[in-house]
PDB file of C-alpha atoms in Angstrom:
ATOM      1  CA  MET R 262     -65.382-204.051  41.372  1.00  0.00           C
ATOM      2  CA  ASN R 263     -64.789-204.525  45.065  1.00  0.00           C
ATOM      3  CA  PRO R 264     -67.748-206.584  46.435  1.00  0.00           C
ATOM      4  CA  GLN R 265     -67.485-205.103  49.949  1.00  0.00           C
ATOM      5  CA  LEU R 266     -68.521-201.702  48.544  1.00  0.00           C
ATOM      6  CA  LEU R 267     -71.458-203.082  46.606  1.00  0.00           C
ATOM      7  CA  ALA R 268     -74.030-200.850  48.334  1.00  0.00           C
ATOM      8  CA  GLN R 269     -72.045-197.668  47.725  1.00  0.00           C
ATOM      9  CA  ILE R 270     -71.994-195.692  44.509  1.00  0.00           C
ATOM     10  CA  ARG R 271     -68.441-195.377  43.248  1.00  0.00           C
ATOM     11  CA  ASN R 272     -67.178-192.525  41.108  1.00  0.00           C
ATOM     12  CA  PRO R 273     -63.515-192.444  40.054  1.00  0.00           C
ATOM     13  CA  VAL R 274     -63.715-188.687  39.440  1.00  0.00           C
ATOM     14  CA  VAL R 275     -64.593-187.889  43.074  1.00  0.00           C
ATOM     15  CA  ASP R 276     -61.655-186.954  45.291  1.00  0.00           C
ATOM     16  CA  ASN R 277     -60.306-189.765  47.489  1.00  0.00           C
ATOM     17  CA  SER R 278     -60.727-187.626  50.621  1.00  0.00           C
ATOM     18  CA  LEU R 279     -64.465-188.152  50.289  1.00  0.00           C
ATOM     19  CA  GLY R 280     -64.140-191.901  49.989  1.00  0.00           C
ATOM     20  CA  THR R 281     -63.190-194.851  52.084  1.00  0.00           C
ATOM     21  CA  PRO R 282     -59.557-194.592  53.259  1.00  0.00           C
ATOM     22  CA  GLY R 283     -57.293-196.596  50.974  1.00  0.00           C
ATOM     23  CA  GLU R 284     -59.899-196.861  48.232  1.00  0.00           C
ATOM     24  CA  THR R 285     -60.325-194.747  45.136  1.00  0.00           C
ATOM     25  CA  GLY R 286     -63.426-192.992  43.996  1.00  0.00           C
ATOM     26  CA  GLY R 287     -65.228-191.433  46.932  1.00  0.00           C
ATOM     27  CA  GLY R 288     -67.095-194.431  48.344  1.00  0.00           C
ATOM     28  CA  THR R 289     -68.913-192.425  51.018  1.00  0.00           C
ATOM     29  CA  ALA R 290     -69.534-189.317  48.932  1.00  0.00           C
ATOM     30  CA  ILE R 291     -73.153-190.263  48.177  1.00  0.00           C
ATOM     31  CA  GLY R 292     -73.794-190.958  51.873  1.00  0.00           C
ATOM     32  CA  SER R 293     -72.465-187.513  52.796  1.00  0.00           C
ATOM     33  CA  LEU R 294     -74.667-186.000  50.104  1.00  0.00           C
ATOM     34  CA  ILE R 295     -77.777-187.770  51.448  1.00  0.00           C
ATOM     35  CA  GLY R 296     -76.955-186.711  55.016  1.00  0.00           C
ATOM     36  CA  GLY R 297     -76.495-183.113  53.889  1.00  0.00           C
ATOM     37  CA  ILE R 298     -79.792-183.125  51.998  1.00  0.00           C
ATOM     38  CA  VAL R 299     -81.682-184.559  54.991  1.00  0.00           C
ATOM     39  CA  GLY R 300     -80.158-181.925  57.288  1.00  0.00           C
ATOM     40  CA  SER R 301     -80.987-179.148  54.841  1.00  0.00           C
ATOM     41  CA  ILE R 302     -84.590-180.317  54.518  1.00  0.00           C
ATOM     42  CA  MET R 303     -84.941-180.324  58.318  1.00  0.00           C
ATOM     43  CA  ILE R 304     -83.588-176.761  58.570  1.00  0.00           C
ATOM     44  CA  ILE R 305     -85.788-175.478  55.734  1.00  0.00           C
ATOM     45  CA  ALA R 306     -88.890-177.170  57.187  1.00  0.00           C
ATOM     46  CA  THR R 307     -88.224-175.645  60.621  1.00  0.00           C
ATOM     47  CA  LEU R 308     -87.749-172.175  59.147  1.00  0.00           C
ATOM     48  CA  LEU R 309     -90.956-172.480  57.111  1.00  0.00           C
ATOM     49  CA  ALA R 310     -92.935-173.606  60.148  1.00  0.00           C
ATOM     50  CA  MET R 311     -91.584-170.666  62.162  1.00  0.00           C
ATOM     51  CA  LEU R 312     -92.453-168.240  59.356  1.00  0.00           C
ATOM     52  CA  PHE R 313     -96.014-169.584  59.233  1.00  0.00           C
ATOM     53  CA  LEU R 314     -96.234-169.245  63.017  1.00  0.00           C
ATOM     54  CA  ILE R 315     -95.168-165.595  62.777  1.00  0.00           C
ATOM     55  CA  LYS R 316     -97.556-165.029  59.843  1.00  0.00           C
ATOM     56  CA  GLY R 317    -100.430-166.473  61.871  1.00  0.00           C
ATOM     57  CA  GLY R 318     -99.548-164.259  64.838  1.00  0.00           C
ATOM     58  CA  ILE R 319     -99.462-161.125  62.689  1.00  0.00           C
ATOM     59  CA  SER R 320    -102.760-162.113  61.063  1.00  0.00           C
ATOM     60  CA  TRP R 321    -104.260-162.603  64.527  1.00  0.00           C
ATOM     61  CA  ILE R 322    -103.108-159.167  65.676  1.00  0.00           C
ATOM     62  CA  THR R 323    -104.343-157.411  62.527  1.00  0.00           C
ATOM     63  CA  ALA R 324    -107.687-159.256  62.359  1.00  0.00           C
ATOM     64  CA  GLY R 325    -109.472-156.434  64.140  1.00  0.00           C
ATOM     65  CA  GLY R 326    -112.201-158.666  65.563  1.00  0.00           C
ATOM     66  CA  ASP R 327    -113.262-160.188  62.225  1.00  0.00           C
ATOM     67  CA  LYS R 328    -114.256-163.783  62.983  1.00  0.00           C
ATOM     68  CA  THR R 329    -113.180-165.250  59.634  1.00  0.00           C
ATOM     69  CA  GLN R 330    -109.744-163.616  59.806  1.00  0.00           C
ATOM     70  CA  LEU R 331    -109.337-164.771  63.415  1.00  0.00           C
ATOM     71  CA  GLU R 332    -110.288-168.309  62.424  1.00  0.00           C
ATOM     72  CA  ASN R 333    -107.837-168.289  59.500  1.00  0.00           C
ATOM     73  CA  ALA R 334    -105.073-166.938  61.761  1.00  0.00           C
ATOM     74  CA  ARG R 335    -105.823-169.563  64.413  1.00  0.00           C
ATOM     75  CA  ASN R 336    -105.744-172.354  61.806  1.00  0.00           C
ATOM     76  CA  THR R 337    -102.407-171.077  60.479  1.00  0.00           C
ATOM     77  CA  ILE R 338    -100.945-171.071  63.998  1.00  0.00           C
ATOM     78  CA  ILE R 339    -102.292-174.558  64.749  1.00  0.00           C
ATOM     79  CA  HIS R 340    -100.927-175.957  61.489  1.00  0.00           C
ATOM     80  CA  ALA R 341     -97.528-174.353  62.111  1.00  0.00           C
ATOM     81  CA  ILE R 342     -97.370-175.882  65.596  1.00  0.00           C
ATOM     82  CA  ILE R 343     -98.342-179.301  64.207  1.00  0.00           C
ATOM     83  CA  GLY R 344     -95.581-178.910  61.607  1.00  0.00           C
ATOM     84  CA  LEU R 345     -93.037-178.106  64.334  1.00  0.00           C
ATOM     85  CA  ILE R 346     -94.168-181.170  66.305  1.00  0.00           C
ATOM     86  CA  ILE R 347     -93.724-183.362  63.215  1.00  0.00           C
ATOM     87  CA  ILE R 348     -90.266-181.918  62.535  1.00  0.00           C
ATOM     88  CA  ALA R 349     -89.234-182.457  66.165  1.00  0.00           C
ATOM     89  CA  SER R 350     -90.545-186.043  66.009  1.00  0.00           C
ATOM     90  CA  VAL R 351     -88.563-186.807  62.860  1.00  0.00           C
ATOM     91  CA  TRP R 352     -85.422-185.315  64.433  1.00  0.00           C
ATOM     92  CA  ALA R 353     -85.944-187.377  67.606  1.00  0.00           C
ATOM     93  CA  ILE R 354     -86.513-190.574  65.640  1.00  0.00           C
ATOM     94  CA  MET R 355     -83.371-189.936  63.575  1.00  0.00           C
ATOM     95  CA  ASN R 356     -81.288-189.380  66.715  1.00  0.00           C
ATOM     96  CA  ILE R 357     -82.780-192.124  68.900  1.00  0.00           C
ATOM     97  CA  VAL R 358     -83.502-194.949  66.461  1.00  0.00           C
ATOM     98  CA  GLY R 359     -80.711-194.121  63.996  1.00  0.00           C
ATOM     99  CA  PRO R 360     -77.797-195.229  66.208  1.00  0.00           C
ATOM    100  CA  PHE R 361     -79.536-198.557  66.895  1.00  0.00           C
ATOM    101  CA  LEU R 362     -79.606-199.146  63.139  1.00  0.00           C
ATOM    102  CA  GLY R 363     -76.068-197.876  62.637  1.00  0.00           C
ATOM    103  CA  LEU R 364     -77.161-194.638  60.947  1.00  0.00           C
ATOM    104  CA  THR R 365     -75.825-191.278  62.074  1.00  0.00           C
ATOM    105  CA  PHE R 366     -76.908-187.938  60.688  1.00  0.00           C
ATOM    106  CA  PRO R 367     -75.526-185.846  59.053  1.00  0.00           C
ATOM    107  CA  ASP R 368     -72.521-188.182  58.662  1.00  0.00           C
ATOM    108  CA  PHE R 369     -74.642-190.746  56.860  1.00  0.00           C
ATOM    109  CA  THR R 370     -72.722-193.510  55.140  1.00  0.00           C
ATOM    110  CA  LEU R 371     -74.305-196.187  53.026  1.00  0.00           C
ATOM    111  CA  PRO R 372     -73.698-199.649  54.461  1.00  0.00           C
ATOM    112  CA  ALA R 373     -71.237-201.840  52.603  1.00  0.00           C
ATOM    113  CA  ILE R 374     -71.422-205.595  52.325  1.00  0.00           C
ATOM    114  CA  GLN R 375     -68.419-206.958  54.231  1.00  0.00           C
TER     115      GLN R 375
END
């Protein structure tokens, strides 16, 4: 086993185009998979937060003056906005702090020991 690729999972079945150039077995395939999963989670979380925001708005409109329904709608909207703020914060941290640590998303590669 090549010690410089110690931190990367190697799979001889994976196509070489997914791996480190000149090496066999897709050395960066797992990093690409992790980057894709992180990006997908961010997209899904944003869509869910937007759906809850729309649901809260519709509940607010259809409350008809009922205080409990208005309160539930307001709480749904507040929680959706907090969720969007958290998602935006995670995205900002990934894009601001990530390059300082040598991590780029979604092209995430696991560091190798050189």
